[in-house]
């Protein structure tokens, strides 16, 4: 198995380097199957690359002291300014790490301290989200050139690229001023090919495609009136940490529970509808108490789940819609699965912050888990050829790519034409000035001759 191969390759390097000095908490990552699977996915399932990346991650974490960074050794006055903080979720349920770019002016703060704060938030989110993906949200409303810090952006991208495997869902750029568009072309060039697709440039009208209105701050045009306030992390020691059940471990667990009724009970049948591949199931609260639910999937990059979390009153039902993202090749028999988790909560009108705290501190609370498998549509046959619905998505994607390429070519041609026009105008002005000087010199000579 690839996981076993990664561990074997990594152990070989440990044997060759017995004085590695890795932090015990970091070394525990090598024993976590879910974490190794993240590294493998990040490395396109290449065990050798994954083992090398795992070694590089632990070496980097030792160098920067990542596992020792906490609220006692970071600049809390920087943190409390609210330049960078987690809040809200995107349409896939991924937590947003918000960067309030207008509050940051390049060169006014100690950059090494800023990097420590970023590592603090990355590690904290990785713990609290159990390794699930997060999205970077650059709030650039009202920014100018002084707020554009390429070193900071490059550092954030490098963390996702080298040290936090398979951790990025989207990079959402909100209300980018036109004066900074050239700079973000450089940012785009820093991203690996697969990450460029995750870069989303949005405004107040298009934000709802990636962050729903109830998750969007009021300053973004949404309905969430949240004001940033730093809340210390409530970390628990490993021996008091409730056991997390992974999809792999659930092979021996029956997908049943007492709190929820799920229809269908164990299989989501996807259908082709209006050029979309969609699946749907309904959850009903069978518990005598209010419950909170979360929905996770083995392939978060493939699916859009609405809603991915929520609260249900006693006896209430919620329909969950799942849409397959464009560009994915599908097979009728799939290993993709969904996990529905639920637990009791005291009331229905809880804020997102209160819900998050309840889930983080759920030690001792009963958590029901339900596993759902996926069945995708049978391949279509057209003109004697097998045609998957995803092929239609690919054709649309190719058309959009061609449109983008043509746009860029046209843009370059327009810019070149503007330059030619400018040079022509400049030469015309020079010619007029030279002509005038020649004319004046000629008439001055004639005037002197007459005298």
Coordinates of N, CA, C and O in Angstrom, one line a residue, residues 111-281:
X111 N 8.5 41.3 10.2 CA 8.0 40.2 9.3 C 8.2 38.8 9.9 O 7.3 37.9 9.7
X112 N 9.2 38.6 10.7 CA 9.4 37.3 11.4 C 8.3 37.1 12.4 O 7.9 35.9 12.5
X113 N 7.8 38.1 13.0 CA 6.7 38.0 14.0 C 5.4 37.7 13.3 O 4.6 36.9 13.7
X114 N 5.3 38.3 12.1 CA 4.1 38.0 11.3 C 4.1 36.5 10.8 O 3.0 35.9 10.9
X115 N 5.2 36.0 10.4 CA 5.3 34.6 10.0 C 5.0 33.7 11.2 O 4.3 32.7 11.0
X116 N 5.4 34.0 12.4 CA 5.0 33.2 13.5 C 3.5 33.2 13.8 O 2.9 32.1 14.1
X117 N 2.9 34.3 13.6 CA 1.4 34.4 13.8 C 0.7 33.6 12.7 O -0.3 32.9 13.0
X118 N 1.2 33.6 11.5 CA 0.6 32.8 10.4 C 0.7 31.3 10.7 O -0.2 30.6 10.5
X119 N 1.9 30.9 11.2 CA 2.1 29.5 11.5 C 1.1 29.1 12.7 O 0.5 28.0 12.6
X120 N 1.0 30.0 13.6 CA 0.0 29.8 14.7 C -1.4 29.5 14.2 O -2.0 28.5 14.6
X121 N -1.8 30.4 13.3 CA -3.2 30.2 12.7 C -3.3 29.0 11.9 O -4.3 28.2 12.0
X122 N -2.3 28.7 11.1 CA -2.3 27.5 10.2 C -2.4 26.2 11.1 O -3.2 25.3 10.8
X123 N -1.5 26.1 12.1 CA -1.5 25.0 13.0 C -2.8 24.8 13.8 O -3.4 23.7 13.9
X124 N -3.3 26.0 14.3 CA -4.6 25.9 15.0 C -5.7 25.5 14.2 O -6.6 24.7 14.6
X125 N -5.8 26.0 12.9 CA -6.9 25.6 12.0 C -6.8 24.1 11.6 O -7.7 23.4 11.5
X126 N -5.5 23.7 11.5 CA -5.3 22.3 11.1 C -5.8 21.4 12.2 O -6.4 20.3 11.9
X127 N -5.5 21.8 13.5 CA -6.0 21.0 14.6 C -7.6 21.0 14.7 O -8.2 20.0 14.8
X128 N -8.1 22.2 14.7 CA -9.5 22.4 14.9 C -10.4 21.9 13.7 O -11.5 21.4 13.9
X129 N -9.8 21.9 12.5 CA -10.6 21.4 11.4 C -10.2 19.9 11.1 O -10.6 19.4 10.0
X130 N -9.4 19.3 11.9 CA -9.0 17.9 11.8 C -8.3 17.6 10.4 O -8.5 16.6 9.8
X131 N -7.5 18.6 10.0 CA -6.8 18.4 8.7 C -7.6 18.7 7.5 O -7.1 18.6 6.3
X132 N -8.9 19.1 7.6 CA -9.7 19.4 6.4 C -9.2 20.7 5.8 O -8.7 21.6 6.5
X133 N -9.6 20.9 4.5 CA -9.1 22.1 3.8 C -9.6 23.4 4.3 O -10.7 23.5 4.9
X134 N -8.8 24.5 4.1 CA -9.2 25.8 4.4 C -9.1 26.7 3.2 O -8.5 26.2 2.2
X135 N -9.7 27.9 3.2 CA -9.6 28.8 2.0 C -9.0 30.1 2.5 O -9.3 30.6 3.6
X136 N -8.1 30.6 1.7 CA -7.5 32.0 1.9 C -8.5 33.0 1.4 O -8.9 32.9 0.2
X137 N -8.8 34.0 2.2 CA -9.7 35.0 1.7 C -9.0 36.4 1.8 O -8.8 36.9 2.9
X138 N -8.6 37.0 0.7 CA -8.0 38.3 0.7 C -9.0 39.3 0.5 O -9.6 39.5 -0.5
X139 N -9.4 40.1 1.6 CA -10.3 41.2 1.6 C -9.5 42.4 1.1 O -8.8 43.0 2.0
X140 N -9.6 42.8 -0.1 CA -8.8 43.9 -0.7 C -9.6 45.1 -0.9 O -9.1 46.0 -1.7
X141 N -10.8 45.2 -0.4 CA -11.6 46.4 -0.6 C -10.9 47.6 0.0 O -10.5 47.6 1.2
X142 N -10.7 48.6 -0.8 CA -10.1 49.9 -0.4 C -8.6 49.9 -0.3 O -8.0 50.8 0.3
X143 N -7.9 48.8 -0.9 CA -6.5 48.7 -0.8 C -5.8 49.6 -1.8 O -6.3 50.0 -2.8
X144 N -4.6 50.0 -1.5 CA -3.7 50.7 -2.4 C -2.4 50.0 -2.5 O -2.2 48.9 -2.0
X145 N -1.4 50.6 -3.2 CA -0.1 49.9 -3.5 C 0.6 49.7 -2.2 O 1.4 48.7 -2.1
X146 N 0.4 50.5 -1.2 CA 1.2 50.3 0.1 C 0.7 49.1 0.9 O 1.4 48.6 1.7
X147 N -0.5 48.6 0.5 CA -1.0 47.4 1.2 C -0.6 46.1 0.5 O -0.9 45.0 1.0
X148 N 0.0 46.2 -0.7 CA 0.3 45.1 -1.5 C 1.7 44.6 -1.0 O 2.7 45.2 -1.3
X149 N 1.7 43.5 -0.3 CA 3.0 42.9 0.3 C 3.2 41.6 -0.4 O 2.7 40.5 0.0
X150 N 4.1 41.6 -1.5 CA 4.3 40.4 -2.2 C 5.1 39.4 -1.4 O 4.9 38.1 -1.5
X151 N 5.9 39.8 -0.4 CA 6.6 38.9 0.4 C 5.7 38.1 1.3 O 5.8 36.9 1.5
X152 N 4.7 38.8 1.8 CA 3.7 38.1 2.7 C 2.9 37.1 1.8 O 2.7 35.9 2.3
X153 N 2.4 37.5 0.7 CA 1.6 36.6 -0.2 C 2.5 35.4 -0.6 O 2.0 34.2 -0.6
X154 N 3.7 35.6 -1.0 CA 4.6 34.5 -1.4 C 4.8 33.6 -0.2 O 4.9 32.3 -0.4
X155 N 4.9 34.1 1.0 CA 5.1 33.2 2.2 C 3.9 32.3 2.4 O 4.0 31.1 2.7
X156 N 2.7 32.9 2.3 CA 1.4 32.2 2.5 C 1.3 31.1 1.5 O 1.0 29.9 1.8
X157 N 1.7 31.4 0.2 CA 1.6 30.4 -0.8 C 2.6 29.2 -0.6 O 2.3 28.1 -0.8
X158 N 3.8 29.6 -0.1 CA 4.8 28.6 0.1 C 4.4 27.6 1.2 O 4.8 26.4 1.1
X159 N 3.6 28.1 2.2 CA 3.2 27.2 3.3 C 2.3 26.1 2.7 O 2.4 24.9 3.0
X160 N 1.3 26.6 1.8 CA 0.4 25.6 1.2 C 1.2 24.7 0.3 O 0.9 23.5 0.2
X161 N 2.2 25.2 -0.4 CA 2.9 24.5 -1.4 C 3.8 23.4 -0.9 O 3.9 22.3 -1.4
X162 N 4.5 23.7 0.3 CA 5.5 22.8 0.8 C 5.3 22.2 2.1 O 5.8 21.1 2.4
X163 N 4.5 22.9 3.0 CA 4.5 22.4 4.4 C 3.1 22.1 5.0 O 3.1 21.5 6.1
X164 N 2.1 22.4 4.3 CA 0.7 22.0 4.7 C 0.0 21.3 3.6 O -0.7 21.9 2.8
X165 N 0.2 20.0 3.5 CA -0.2 19.2 2.3 C -1.7 19.2 2.2 O -2.5 19.0 3.2
X166 N -2.2 19.3 0.9 CA -3.6 19.2 0.6 C -4.5 19.9 1.6 O -5.5 19.4 2.0
X167 N -4.1 21.2 1.8 CA -4.8 22.0 2.9 C -5.5 23.2 2.3 O -6.3 23.8 3.0
X168 N -5.3 23.4 1.0 CA -5.9 24.6 0.4 C -7.2 24.2 -0.5 O -7.1 23.4 -1.3
X169 N -8.3 24.9 -0.2 CA -9.5 24.8 -1.0 C -9.6 25.8 -2.1 O -9.5 25.5 -3.2
X170 N -9.7 27.1 -1.7 CA -9.7 28.2 -2.6 C -8.8 29.3 -2.1 O -8.5 29.4 -0.9
X171 N -8.3 30.2 -3.1 CA -7.8 31.5 -2.8 C -8.8 32.5 -3.3 O -8.9 32.6 -4.6
X172 N -9.5 33.1 -2.5 CA -10.6 34.0 -2.9 C -10.0 35.5 -2.7 O -9.7 35.9 -1.6
X173 N -10.0 36.2 -3.8 CA -9.6 37.6 -3.8 C -10.8 38.5 -4.0 O -11.5 38.5 -5.1
X174 N -11.1 39.2 -3.0 CA -12.4 40.0 -2.9 C -12.1 41.5 -3.2 O -11.3 42.1 -2.5
X175 N -12.8 42.0 -4.2 CA -12.7 43.5 -4.5 C -11.3 44.0 -4.8 O -10.9 45.0 -4.2
X176 N -10.6 43.3 -5.7 CA -9.2 43.7 -6.0 C -9.2 45.0 -6.8 O -9.8 45.0 -7.9
X177 N -8.5 46.0 -6.3 CA -8.5 47.3 -7.1 C -7.7 47.0 -8.4 O -6.8 46.2 -8.5
X178 N -8.1 47.8 -9.4 CA -7.5 47.5 -10.8 C -6.0 47.9 -10.7 O -5.2 47.3 -11.5
X179 N -5.6 48.8 -9.8 CA -4.1 49.1 -9.8 C -3.3 48.0 -9.3 O -2.1 48.0 -9.5
X180 N -3.9 47.0 -8.7 CA -3.1 45.8 -8.2 C -3.2 44.6 -9.1 O -2.7 43.6 -8.8
X181 N -3.9 44.7 -10.2 CA -4.1 43.6 -11.1 C -2.8 43.0 -11.6 O -2.6 41.8 -11.8
X182 N -1.9 43.9 -12.0 CA -0.6 43.5 -12.5 C 0.2 42.7 -11.5 O 0.8 41.7 -11.8
X183 N 0.1 43.1 -10.2 CA 0.8 42.4 -9.1 C 0.2 41.0 -8.9 O 1.0 40.1 -8.7
X184 N -1.1 40.9 -9.1 CA -1.6 39.5 -8.9 C -1.4 38.6 -10.1 O -1.6 37.4 -9.9
X185 N -1.0 39.1 -11.2 CA -0.5 38.3 -12.3 C 0.8 37.6 -11.8 O 1.0 36.4 -12.2
X186 N 1.6 38.3 -11.1 CA 2.8 37.7 -10.5 C 2.5 36.6 -9.5 O 3.1 35.6 -9.5
X187 N 1.5 36.9 -8.7 CA 1.0 35.9 -7.7 C 0.6 34.7 -8.4 O 0.9 33.5 -8.0
X188 N -0.2 34.8 -9.5 CA -0.7 33.7 -10.2 C 0.5 32.8 -10.8 O 0.4 31.6 -10.8
X189 N 1.6 33.5 -11.1 CA 2.7 32.8 -11.7 C 3.5 32.0 -10.6 O 4.2 31.0 -10.9
X190 N 3.2 32.3 -9.3 CA 3.9 31.6 -8.2 C 3.2 30.3 -7.9 O 3.7 29.4 -7.2
X191 N 1.9 30.2 -8.3 CA 1.1 29.0 -8.0 C 1.4 27.8 -8.9 O 1.6 28.0 -10.1
X192 N 1.4 26.6 -8.4 CA 1.5 25.4 -9.2 C 0.2 25.3 -10.1 O -0.8 26.0 -9.8
X193 N 0.3 24.6 -11.2 CA -0.8 24.5 -12.1 C -2.2 24.2 -11.5 O -3.2 24.8 -11.8
X194 N -2.2 23.2 -10.6 CA -3.4 22.8 -10.0 C -4.0 23.8 -9.1 O -5.2 23.8 -8.8
X195 N -3.1 24.7 -8.5 CA -3.6 25.7 -7.6 C -4.2 26.9 -8.3 O -5.0 27.7 -7.8
X196 N -3.8 27.1 -9.6 CA -4.3 28.3 -10.3 C -5.8 28.2 -10.5 O -6.6 29.2 -10.4
X197 N -6.3 26.9 -10.6 CA -7.8 26.7 -10.7 C -8.5 27.1 -9.4 O -9.7 27.4 -9.4
X198 N -7.8 27.2 -8.3 CA -8.4 27.5 -7.0 C -8.4 29.0 -6.8 O -9.0 29.5 -5.8
X199 N -7.8 29.8 -7.6 CA -7.7 31.2 -7.5 C -9.0 31.9 -8.1 O -9.3 31.7 -9.2
X200 N -9.8 32.5 -7.2 CA -11.0 33.1 -7.6 C -11.1 34.6 -7.3 O -10.9 35.0 -6.1
X201 N -11.2 35.4 -8.3 CA -11.3 36.8 -8.2 C -12.8 37.2 -8.2 O -13.5 37.0 -9.2
X202 N -13.3 37.7 -7.1 CA -14.7 38.0 -6.9 C -15.0 39.4 -6.5 O -14.1 40.1 -5.9
X203 N -16.2 39.9 -6.7 CA -16.7 41.1 -6.2 C -18.0 40.9 -5.4 O -18.3 39.7 -5.1
X204 N -18.7 41.9 -4.9 CA -19.8 41.7 -4.1 C -20.9 40.9 -4.8 O -21.7 40.2 -4.1
X205 N -21.0 41.0 -6.1 CA -22.1 40.3 -6.8 C -21.8 38.8 -7.0 O -22.6 38.0 -6.9
X206 N -20.5 38.5 -7.2 CA -20.1 37.1 -7.5 C -19.6 36.4 -6.3 O -19.4 35.2 -6.4
X207 N -19.5 37.1 -5.1 CA -19.0 36.4 -3.9 C -19.9 35.2 -3.5 O -19.4 34.2 -3.0
X208 N -21.2 35.3 -3.8 CA -22.2 34.3 -3.3 C -21.9 32.9 -4.0 O -22.4 31.9 -3.5
X209 N -21.1 32.9 -5.1 CA -20.8 31.6 -5.7 C -19.8 30.8 -4.9 O -19.6 29.6 -5.1
X210 N -19.1 31.5 -4.0 CA -18.1 30.9 -3.2 C -18.3 31.0 -1.7 O -17.8 30.2 -0.9
X211 N -18.9 32.1 -1.3 CA -19.3 32.3 0.2 C -20.7 32.7 0.2 O -21.1 33.8 -0.3
X212 N -21.6 31.9 0.8 CA -23.0 32.2 0.9 C -23.3 33.4 1.7 O -22.5 33.8 2.6
X213 N -24.4 34.2 1.4 CA -24.7 35.4 2.1 C -24.7 35.3 3.7 O -24.2 36.2 4.3
X214 N -25.2 34.2 4.2 CA -25.2 34.1 5.7 C -23.8 33.8 6.3 O -23.6 34.0 7.5
X215 N -22.8 33.5 5.4 CA -21.4 33.3 5.9 C -20.6 34.5 5.5 O -19.4 34.6 6.0
X216 N -21.1 35.5 4.8 CA -20.4 36.6 4.3 C -20.6 37.8 5.3 O -21.7 38.1 5.7
X217 N -19.5 38.5 5.6 CA -19.6 39.6 6.5 C -20.4 40.7 5.9 O -20.5 40.8 4.6
X218 N -21.0 41.6 6.7 CA -21.8 42.7 6.2 C -21.0 43.6 5.3 O -21.5 44.2 4.3
X219 N -19.7 43.8 5.6 CA -18.9 44.7 4.8 C -18.6 44.1 3.4 O -18.1 44.8 2.5
X220 N -18.9 42.8 3.2 CA -18.8 42.1 1.9 C -20.1 42.1 1.2 O -20.2 41.5 0.1
X221 N -21.2 42.6 1.8 CA -22.5 42.5 1.3 C -23.3 41.4 1.8 O -24.4 41.1 1.3
X222 N -22.8 40.7 2.8 CA -23.5 39.5 3.4 C -24.4 39.9 4.6 O -24.6 41.1 4.9
X223 N -24.8 38.9 5.4 CA -25.6 39.2 6.6 C -25.0 38.9 7.9 O -25.6 39.0 8.9
X224 N -23.7 38.5 7.9 CA -23.0 38.2 9.1 C -22.3 39.5 9.7 O -21.4 40.0 9.1
X225 N -22.8 39.9 10.8 CA -22.3 41.2 11.4 C -21.2 40.9 12.4 O -21.0 41.7 13.3
X226 N -20.4 39.9 12.2 CA -19.3 39.5 13.1 C -18.3 40.6 13.1 O -17.9 41.2 12.1
X227 N -17.8 40.9 14.4 CA -16.7 41.8 14.6 C -15.6 41.0 15.2 O -15.8 40.3 16.2
X228 N -14.4 41.1 14.6 CA -13.2 40.3 15.1 C -12.9 40.5 16.6 O -12.8 41.6 17.1
X229 N -12.8 39.4 17.3 CA -12.3 39.4 18.7 C -11.5 38.1 18.9 O -12.0 37.0 18.6
X230 N -10.3 38.2 19.3 CA -9.4 37.1 19.5 C -10.0 36.2 20.6 O -10.2 36.7 21.7
X231 N -10.1 34.9 20.4 CA -10.5 33.9 21.4 C -9.4 32.9 21.5 O -9.0 32.3 20.6
X232 N -8.8 32.8 22.7 CA -7.7 31.9 22.9 C -8.2 30.4 22.6 O -9.3 30.1 22.7
X233 N -7.2 29.7 22.1 CA -7.5 28.3 21.8 C -7.6 27.4 23.0 O -6.8 27.5 23.9
X234 N -8.6 26.6 23.0 CA -8.8 25.7 24.1 C -8.2 24.3 23.7 O -8.9 23.4 23.3
X235 N -6.9 24.2 23.9 CA -6.3 22.9 23.5 C -6.4 21.9 24.6 O -6.3 22.1 25.8
X236 N -6.6 20.6 24.1 CA -6.7 19.5 25.0 C -5.5 18.6 24.8 O -4.9 18.6 23.8
X237 N -5.1 17.9 25.9 CA -3.9 17.0 25.8 C -4.3 15.8 25.0 O -5.5 15.4 25.0
X238 N -3.4 15.1 24.4 CA -3.7 13.9 23.6 C -4.5 12.9 24.3 O -5.3 12.3 23.7
X239 N -4.2 12.7 25.6 CA -4.9 11.6 26.3 C -6.4 11.9 26.5 O -7.2 11.1 26.8
X240 N -6.8 13.3 26.4 CA -8.2 13.6 26.6 C -8.8 14.0 25.2 O -9.9 14.5 25.2
X241 N -8.1 13.8 24.2 CA -8.6 14.1 22.9 C -9.6 13.0 22.4 O -9.2 11.8 22.4
X242 N -10.8 13.3 22.1 CA -11.7 12.2 21.6 C -11.2 11.6 20.4 O -10.7 12.3 19.5
X243 N -11.4 10.3 20.3 CA -10.9 9.6 19.1 C -11.7 9.9 17.8 O -12.9 10.0 17.8
X244 N -11.0 10.3 16.8 CA -11.6 10.7 15.5 C -11.7 9.4 14.7 O -10.7 8.7 14.5
X245 N -12.8 9.2 14.1 CA -13.0 8.0 13.2 C -12.8 8.4 11.8 O -13.5 9.3 11.3
X246 N -11.8 7.9 11.1 CA -11.6 8.2 9.7 C -12.4 7.3 8.8 O -13.0 6.3 9.3
X247 N -12.5 7.7 7.6 CA -13.3 6.9 6.6 C -12.7 5.4 6.5 O -13.4 4.5 6.4
X248 N -11.3 5.4 6.6 CA -10.7 4.1 6.5 C -11.1 3.2 7.6 O -11.2 2.0 7.5
X249 N -11.2 3.8 8.8 CA -11.5 3.0 10.0 C -12.9 2.6 10.1 O -13.3 1.7 10.8
X250 N -13.8 3.2 9.3 CA -15.2 3.0 9.4 C -15.6 1.7 8.7 O -16.8 1.4 8.7
X251 N -14.7 1.0 8.1 CA -15.1 -0.3 7.4 C -15.7 -1.2 8.4 O -16.5 -2.1 8.0
X252 N -15.3 -1.1 9.7 CA -15.9 -2.1 10.7 C -17.0 -1.4 11.5 O -17.4 -2.0 12.5
X253 N -17.4 -0.2 11.1 CA -18.5 0.5 11.9 C -19.7 0.6 11.0 O -19.7 1.0 9.9
X254 N -20.8 0.2 11.7 CA -22.1 0.2 10.9 C -22.6 1.7 10.8 O -22.5 2.4 11.8
X255 N -23.0 2.1 9.6 CA -23.4 3.5 9.4 C -24.8 3.8 10.0 O -25.7 4.1 9.3
X256 N -24.9 3.5 11.3 CA -26.2 3.8 11.9 C -26.0 4.6 13.2 O -24.9 4.7 13.7
X257 N -27.1 5.2 13.7 CA -27.1 6.0 14.9 C -28.5 6.2 15.4 O -29.5 5.8 14.8
X258 N -28.6 6.9 16.5 CA -29.9 7.1 17.1 C -30.5 8.5 16.8 O -31.7 8.7 16.8
X259 N -29.6 9.5 16.5 CA -30.1 10.9 16.4 C -30.7 11.2 15.1 O -31.7 12.0 15.1
X260 N -30.2 10.7 14.0 CA -30.7 11.1 12.7 C -31.3 9.9 11.9 O -31.0 8.8 12.1
X261 N -32.3 10.3 11.1 CA -32.8 9.4 10.1 C -32.4 10.0 8.8 O -32.6 11.2 8.5
X262 N -31.7 9.2 8.0 CA -31.2 9.6 6.7 C -31.9 8.9 5.5 O -31.9 7.6 5.6
X263 N -32.3 9.6 4.6 CA -33.0 9.0 3.4 C -32.3 9.5 2.1 O -32.2 10.7 1.9
X264 N -31.7 8.6 1.3 CA -31.5 7.2 1.5 C -30.5 6.9 2.6 O -29.7 7.8 2.9
X265 N -30.6 5.7 3.1 CA -29.8 5.5 4.4 C -28.3 5.3 4.2 O -27.6 5.5 5.1
X266 N -27.9 4.7 3.0 CA -26.4 4.4 2.9 C -25.9 4.7 1.5 O -24.8 4.3 1.2
X267 N -26.7 5.2 0.6 CA -26.2 5.3 -0.8 C -26.8 6.6 -1.4 O -28.0 6.8 -1.4
X268 N -25.9 7.5 -2.0 CA -26.4 8.7 -2.7 C -26.3 8.4 -4.2 O -25.2 8.1 -4.7
X269 N -27.4 8.4 -4.8 CA -27.5 8.1 -6.3 C -27.5 9.4 -7.0 O -28.4 10.2 -6.9
X270 N -26.4 9.6 -7.8 CA -26.3 10.9 -8.5 C -27.0 10.8 -9.9 O -27.0 9.7 -10.5
X271 N -27.5 11.9 -10.4 CA -28.2 11.9 -11.6 C -27.7 13.1 -12.5 O -27.2 14.0 -12.0
X272 N -27.9 12.9 -13.8 CA -27.6 14.0 -14.8 C -28.9 14.9 -14.9 O -29.9 14.4 -15.3
X273 N -28.8 16.1 -14.5 CA -29.9 17.1 -14.6 C -29.4 18.4 -15.0 O -28.5 19.0 -14.3
X274 N -29.9 18.9 -16.1 CA -29.6 20.2 -16.6 C -28.1 20.5 -16.7 O -27.5 21.5 -16.2
X275 N -27.4 19.5 -17.3 CA -25.9 19.5 -17.5 C -25.1 19.5 -16.2 O -24.0 19.9 -16.1
X276 N -25.8 19.2 -15.1 CA -25.1 19.0 -13.8 C -25.3 17.6 -13.3 O -26.3 16.9 -13.6
X277 N -24.3 17.1 -12.6 CA -24.4 15.8 -11.9 C -24.7 16.1 -10.5 O -23.8 16.6 -9.8
X278 N -25.9 15.7 -10.0 CA -26.3 16.1 -8.6 C -26.7 14.8 -7.9 O -27.3 13.9 -8.4
X279 N -26.6 14.9 -6.6 CA -27.1 13.9 -5.7 C -27.8 14.6 -4.5 O -27.6 15.8 -4.2
X280 N -28.7 13.9 -3.8 CA -29.5 14.5 -2.8 C -29.8 13.5 -1.7 O -30.1 12.3 -2.0
X281 N -29.8 13.9 -0.5 CA -30.4 13.1 0.6 C -31.0 14.0 1.7 O -30.7 15.2 1.7

